[in-house]
């Protein structure tokens, strides 16, 4: 049984994440998806709650064809302990898939095998770009799975981001 681990903040979950997970699904028996910075929501860089992000991921992966677990993981204020913290919250896994340099470093130092998947059209497919488009009323829906568009609509997600991005002047 080979279990793969993938972590992100998923603010929001987008087609880049989806393409990486579809690839992992071809080589792993089960996938664990960690929803990082789980305690954060309602900020410009982290607008959505961990529960809302779990909903986006679970719905978008409903036809993945590989069993998966979605697990919220709160930050710890010590990077040196982070890999152990993650492992204390997740089913055991054999390999971590990440291209984030800090994540790669922390897992390698903890003795975990790490693979860095190629980026999928990174200029457009990034959470930062999607949040920017939401704030400037540019189209963003084609950068996320349809299921994610529906969740964001359901929770009034664009309006929330626009409102919290304003200051009180
Ligand atoms: P943000 O801009 O808010 O940081 P992000 O797009 O980088 O959002 P994260 O949730 O931070 O998304 O990233 C989760 C993981 O997905 C990271 O390992 C990141 O490198 C990876 N990732 C992000 N965008 C892509 C993409 N377009 N193709 C493949 N992997 C991606
Ligand atoms: Mg990122």
mmCIF file of C-alpha atoms and ligand atoms in Angstrom:
data_model
loop_
_atom_site.group_PDB
_atom_site.id
_atom_site.type_symbol
_atom_site.label_atom_id
_atom_site.label_comp_id
_atom_site.label_asym_id
_atom_site.label_seq_id
_atom_site.Cartn_x
_atom_site.Cartn_y
_atom_site.Cartn_z
ATOM 1 C CA UNK A 1 0.000 0.000 0.000
ATOM 2 C CA UNK A 2 1.622 3.249 -1.151
ATOM 3 C CA UNK A 3 0.219 6.413 0.382
ATOM 4 C CA UNK A 4 1.160 9.829 -1.015
ATOM 5 C CA UNK A 5 0.904 13.124 0.859
ATOM 6 C CA UNK A 6 0.156 16.502 -0.723
ATOM 7 C CA UNK A 7 -0.108 19.759 1.204
ATOM 8 C CA UNK A 8 -1.237 23.259 0.338
ATOM 9 C CA UNK A 9 -3.304 26.134 1.688
ATOM 10 C CA UNK A 10 -5.754 25.851 -1.211
ATOM 11 C CA UNK A 11 -6.945 29.489 -1.050
ATOM 12 C CA UNK A 12 -8.646 28.506 -3.286
ATOM 13 C CA UNK A 13 -8.121 24.980 -4.696
ATOM 14 C CA UNK A 14 -7.346 25.339 -8.440
ATOM 15 C CA UNK A 15 -6.610 23.413 -11.658
ATOM 16 C CA UNK A 16 -2.851 23.317 -10.889
ATOM 17 C CA UNK A 17 -3.549 21.392 -7.679
ATOM 18 C CA UNK A 18 -6.045 19.201 -9.533
ATOM 19 C CA UNK A 19 -3.540 18.268 -12.257
ATOM 20 C CA UNK A 20 -0.881 17.309 -9.674
ATOM 21 C CA UNK A 21 -3.367 15.173 -7.736
ATOM 22 C CA UNK A 22 -4.538 13.440 -10.912
ATOM 23 C CA UNK A 23 -0.915 12.506 -11.573
ATOM 24 C CA UNK A 24 -0.320 11.301 -8.003
ATOM 25 C CA UNK A 25 -3.466 9.169 -8.324
ATOM 26 C CA UNK A 26 -1.779 7.168 -11.110
ATOM 27 C CA UNK A 27 1.102 6.105 -8.869
ATOM 28 C CA UNK A 28 -0.307 5.965 -5.308
ATOM 29 C CA UNK A 29 -2.879 3.589 -3.795
ATOM 30 C CA UNK A 30 -4.227 6.306 -1.480
ATOM 31 C CA UNK A 31 -3.718 10.056 -1.215
ATOM 32 C CA UNK A 32 -3.652 12.242 1.877
ATOM 33 C CA UNK A 33 -4.341 15.913 1.256
ATOM 34 C CA UNK A 34 -3.268 18.270 4.033
ATOM 35 C CA UNK A 35 -5.110 21.596 4.225
ATOM 36 C CA UNK A 36 -2.387 23.819 5.640
ATOM 37 C CA UNK A 37 -2.762 26.987 7.767
ATOM 38 C CA UNK A 38 -6.120 25.485 8.725
ATOM 39 C CA UNK A 39 -6.713 28.055 11.456
ATOM 40 C CA UNK A 40 -6.665 30.975 9.005
ATOM 41 C CA UNK A 41 -9.672 32.469 7.220
ATOM 42 C CA UNK A 42 -11.237 35.835 6.429
ATOM 43 C CA UNK A 43 -7.980 37.524 5.417
ATOM 44 C CA UNK A 44 -6.874 38.792 2.015
ATOM 45 C CA UNK A 45 -4.349 35.964 1.550
ATOM 46 C CA UNK A 46 -6.437 33.297 3.307
ATOM 47 C CA UNK A 47 -10.104 34.081 2.690
ATOM 48 C CA UNK A 48 -11.634 30.614 3.173
ATOM 49 C CA UNK A 49 -12.035 28.431 6.263
ATOM 50 C CA UNK A 50 -10.524 24.955 6.405
ATOM 51 C CA UNK A 51 -14.049 23.500 6.248
ATOM 52 C CA UNK A 52 -14.786 25.426 3.058
ATOM 53 C CA UNK A 53 -11.492 24.266 1.550
ATOM 54 C CA UNK A 54 -12.286 20.656 2.505
ATOM 55 C CA UNK A 55 -15.581 21.061 0.627
ATOM 56 C CA UNK A 56 -13.851 22.429 -2.501
ATOM 57 C CA UNK A 57 -11.293 19.609 -2.573
ATOM 58 C CA UNK A 58 -13.715 16.777 -1.772
ATOM 59 C CA UNK A 59 -16.205 17.840 -4.441
ATOM 60 C CA UNK A 60 -13.566 18.523 -7.097
ATOM 61 C CA UNK A 61 -12.027 15.069 -6.571
ATOM 62 C CA UNK A 62 -15.299 13.113 -6.523
ATOM 63 C CA UNK A 63 -14.350 11.276 -9.735
ATOM 64 C CA UNK A 64 -10.619 10.862 -8.984
ATOM 65 C CA UNK A 65 -10.849 7.087 -8.794
ATOM 66 C CA UNK A 66 -8.293 6.838 -5.960
ATOM 67 C CA UNK A 67 -9.220 6.890 -2.266
ATOM 68 C CA UNK A 68 -8.259 10.140 -0.540
ATOM 69 C CA UNK A 69 -8.388 11.765 2.899
ATOM 70 C CA UNK A 70 -8.608 15.540 3.383
ATOM 71 C CA UNK A 71 -7.122 16.640 6.706
ATOM 72 C CA UNK A 72 -6.933 20.201 8.057
ATOM 73 C CA UNK A 73 -3.548 20.970 9.620
ATOM 74 C CA UNK A 74 -2.954 24.069 11.746
ATOM 75 C CA UNK A 75 0.360 25.918 11.690
ATOM 76 C CA UNK A 76 2.895 25.407 14.442
ATOM 77 C CA UNK A 77 5.156 28.306 15.283
ATOM 78 C CA UNK A 78 8.307 26.164 14.968
ATOM 79 C CA UNK A 79 9.339 25.025 11.508
ATOM 80 C CA UNK A 80 11.744 22.495 13.058
ATOM 81 C CA UNK A 81 8.787 20.592 14.505
ATOM 82 C CA UNK A 82 6.422 20.951 11.559
ATOM 83 C CA UNK A 83 7.062 17.606 9.790
ATOM 84 C CA UNK A 84 6.476 15.685 13.032
ATOM 85 C CA UNK A 85 3.330 17.744 13.635
ATOM 86 C CA UNK A 86 2.024 16.826 10.168
ATOM 87 C CA UNK A 87 2.760 13.153 10.697
ATOM 88 C CA UNK A 88 0.938 13.207 14.028
ATOM 89 C CA UNK A 89 -2.215 14.371 12.233
ATOM 90 C CA UNK A 90 -2.207 12.105 9.145
ATOM 91 C CA UNK A 91 -2.327 8.414 8.248
ATOM 92 C CA UNK A 92 1.210 7.062 7.623
ATOM 93 C CA UNK A 93 2.575 7.983 4.164
ATOM 94 C CA UNK A 94 5.540 6.923 2.033
ATOM 95 C CA UNK A 95 6.129 9.978 -0.097
ATOM 96 C CA UNK A 96 5.437 13.697 0.059
ATOM 97 C CA UNK A 97 4.723 15.519 -3.204
ATOM 98 C CA UNK A 98 5.612 19.204 -3.023
ATOM 99 C CA UNK A 99 7.408 21.907 -4.963
ATOM 100 C CA UNK A 100 7.388 24.345 -2.063
ATOM 101 C CA UNK A 101 11.085 24.756 -1.052
ATOM 102 C CA UNK A 102 10.402 24.978 2.703
ATOM 103 C CA UNK A 103 8.097 21.938 2.670
ATOM 104 C CA UNK A 104 10.682 19.969 0.652
ATOM 105 C CA UNK A 105 13.457 20.928 3.074
ATOM 106 C CA UNK A 106 11.519 20.145 6.264
ATOM 107 C CA UNK A 107 10.366 16.713 5.065
ATOM 108 C CA UNK A 108 13.803 15.758 3.715
ATOM 109 C CA UNK A 109 15.382 16.674 7.057
ATOM 110 C CA UNK A 110 12.747 14.458 8.718
ATOM 111 C CA UNK A 111 13.813 11.539 6.490
ATOM 112 C CA UNK A 112 10.703 11.509 4.270
ATOM 113 C CA UNK A 113 10.975 10.833 0.512
ATOM 114 C CA UNK A 114 9.950 13.946 -1.435
ATOM 115 C CA UNK A 115 8.999 14.309 -5.091
ATOM 116 C CA UNK A 116 8.531 17.679 -6.760
ATOM 117 C CA UNK A 117 5.841 17.532 -9.455
ATOM 118 C CA UNK A 118 6.136 19.840 -12.473
ATOM 119 C CA UNK A 119 4.089 23.018 -12.323
ATOM 120 C CA UNK A 120 0.942 23.292 -14.413
ATOM 121 C CA UNK A 121 0.734 26.709 -16.181
ATOM 122 C CA UNK A 122 1.973 28.386 -13.012
ATOM 123 C CA UNK A 123 1.549 32.030 -14.182
ATOM 124 C CA UNK A 124 -2.217 31.729 -14.319
ATOM 125 C CA UNK A 125 -2.761 28.818 -11.966
ATOM 126 C CA UNK A 126 -1.839 30.230 -8.581
ATOM 127 C CA UNK A 127 -3.990 31.157 -5.615
ATOM 128 C CA UNK A 128 -2.452 34.643 -5.639
ATOM 129 C CA UNK A 129 -3.509 35.240 -9.259
ATOM 130 C CA UNK A 130 -7.027 33.906 -8.641
ATOM 131 C CA UNK A 131 -7.529 36.148 -5.572
ATOM 132 C CA UNK A 132 -6.169 39.104 -7.577
ATOM 133 C CA UNK A 133 -8.696 38.458 -10.329
ATOM 134 C CA UNK A 134 -11.554 38.150 -7.836
ATOM 135 C CA UNK A 135 -10.613 41.525 -6.350
ATOM 136 C CA UNK A 136 -10.492 43.240 -9.760
ATOM 137 C CA UNK A 137 -13.647 41.556 -11.138
ATOM 138 C CA UNK A 138 -11.691 39.682 -13.824
ATOM 139 C CA UNK A 139 -12.731 36.167 -14.866
ATOM 140 C CA UNK A 140 -11.205 33.499 -12.582
ATOM 141 C CA UNK A 141 -13.673 30.625 -12.992
ATOM 142 C CA UNK A 142 -11.718 28.919 -15.783
ATOM 143 C CA UNK A 143 -8.734 28.472 -13.414
ATOM 144 C CA UNK A 144 -10.602 26.240 -10.941
ATOM 145 C CA UNK A 145 -12.673 23.039 -11.259
ATOM 146 C CA UNK A 146 -16.412 23.683 -11.769
ATOM 147 C CA UNK A 147 -17.134 22.209 -8.342
ATOM 148 C CA UNK A 148 -14.942 24.906 -6.756
ATOM 149 C CA UNK A 149 -16.771 27.687 -8.602
ATOM 150 C CA UNK A 150 -20.007 26.292 -7.182
ATOM 151 C CA UNK A 151 -18.661 26.183 -3.595
ATOM 152 C CA UNK A 152 -17.330 29.757 -3.838
ATOM 153 C CA UNK A 153 -20.693 30.903 -5.146
ATOM 154 C CA UNK A 154 -22.502 29.014 -2.344
ATOM 155 C CA UNK A 155 -20.445 30.718 0.391
ATOM 156 C CA UNK A 156 -20.414 34.153 -1.262
ATOM 157 C CA UNK A 157 -16.673 33.780 -1.466
ATOM 158 C CA UNK A 158 -15.866 36.597 -3.895
ATOM 159 C CA UNK A 159 -17.957 39.091 -1.975
ATOM 160 C CA UNK A 160 -16.261 38.060 1.273
ATOM 161 C CA UNK A 161 -12.808 38.593 -0.207
ATOM 162 C CA UNK A 162 -13.740 41.991 -1.642
ATOM 163 C CA UNK A 163 -15.265 43.122 1.644
ATOM 164 C CA UNK A 164 -12.389 42.069 3.902
ATOM 165 C CA UNK A 165 -9.842 43.572 1.501
ATOM 166 C CA UNK A 166 -11.272 47.043 2.109
ATOM 167 C CA UNK A 167 -10.029 49.150 4.990
ATOM 168 C CA UNK A 168 -12.254 51.247 7.235
ATOM 169 C CA UNK A 169 -11.131 54.676 5.974
HETATM 170 P P1 LIG B 1 -0.765 30.994 -3.186
HETATM 171 O O1 LIG B 1 -0.450 31.849 -4.384
HETATM 172 O O2 LIG B 1 -1.896 31.511 -2.361
HETATM 173 O O3 LIG B 1 0.440 30.627 -2.376
HETATM 174 P P2 LIG B 1 -0.662 28.461 -4.595
HETATM 175 O O4 LIG B 1 -1.222 28.438 -5.974
HETATM 176 O O5 LIG B 1 0.833 28.522 -4.447
HETATM 177 O O6 LIG B 1 -1.382 29.631 -3.808
HETATM 178 P P3 LIG B 1 -0.764 26.623 -2.411
HETATM 179 O O7 LIG B 1 -1.986 26.165 -1.719
HETATM 180 O O8 LIG B 1 0.144 27.581 -1.750
HETATM 181 O O9 LIG B 1 -1.251 27.216 -3.844
HETATM 182 O O10 LIG B 1 0.099 25.411 -2.923
HETATM 183 C C1 LIG B 1 -0.100 24.067 -2.655
HETATM 184 C C2 LIG B 1 0.879 23.277 -3.460
HETATM 185 O O11 LIG B 1 0.484 23.334 -4.832
HETATM 186 C C3 LIG B 1 2.309 23.813 -3.412
HETATM 187 O O12 LIG B 1 3.198 22.708 -3.313
HETATM 188 C C4 LIG B 1 2.453 24.526 -4.718
HETATM 189 O O13 LIG B 1 3.803 24.526 -5.174
HETATM 190 C C5 LIG B 1 1.578 23.679 -5.636
HETATM 191 N N1 LIG B 1 1.093 24.397 -6.801
HETATM 192 C C6 LIG B 1 0.603 25.643 -6.825
HETATM 193 N N2 LIG B 1 0.267 26.007 -8.088
HETATM 194 C C7 LIG B 1 0.573 24.951 -8.869
HETATM 195 C C8 LIG B 1 0.476 24.712 -10.280
HETATM 196 N N3 LIG B 1 0.023 25.635 -11.116
HETATM 197 N N4 LIG B 1 0.892 23.505 -10.751
HETATM 198 C C9 LIG B 1 1.368 22.587 -9.883
HETATM 199 N N5 LIG B 1 1.482 22.750 -8.560
HETATM 200 C C10 LIG B 1 1.088 23.914 -8.046
HETATM 201 MG MG1 LIG B 2 1.803 28.931 -2.523
#
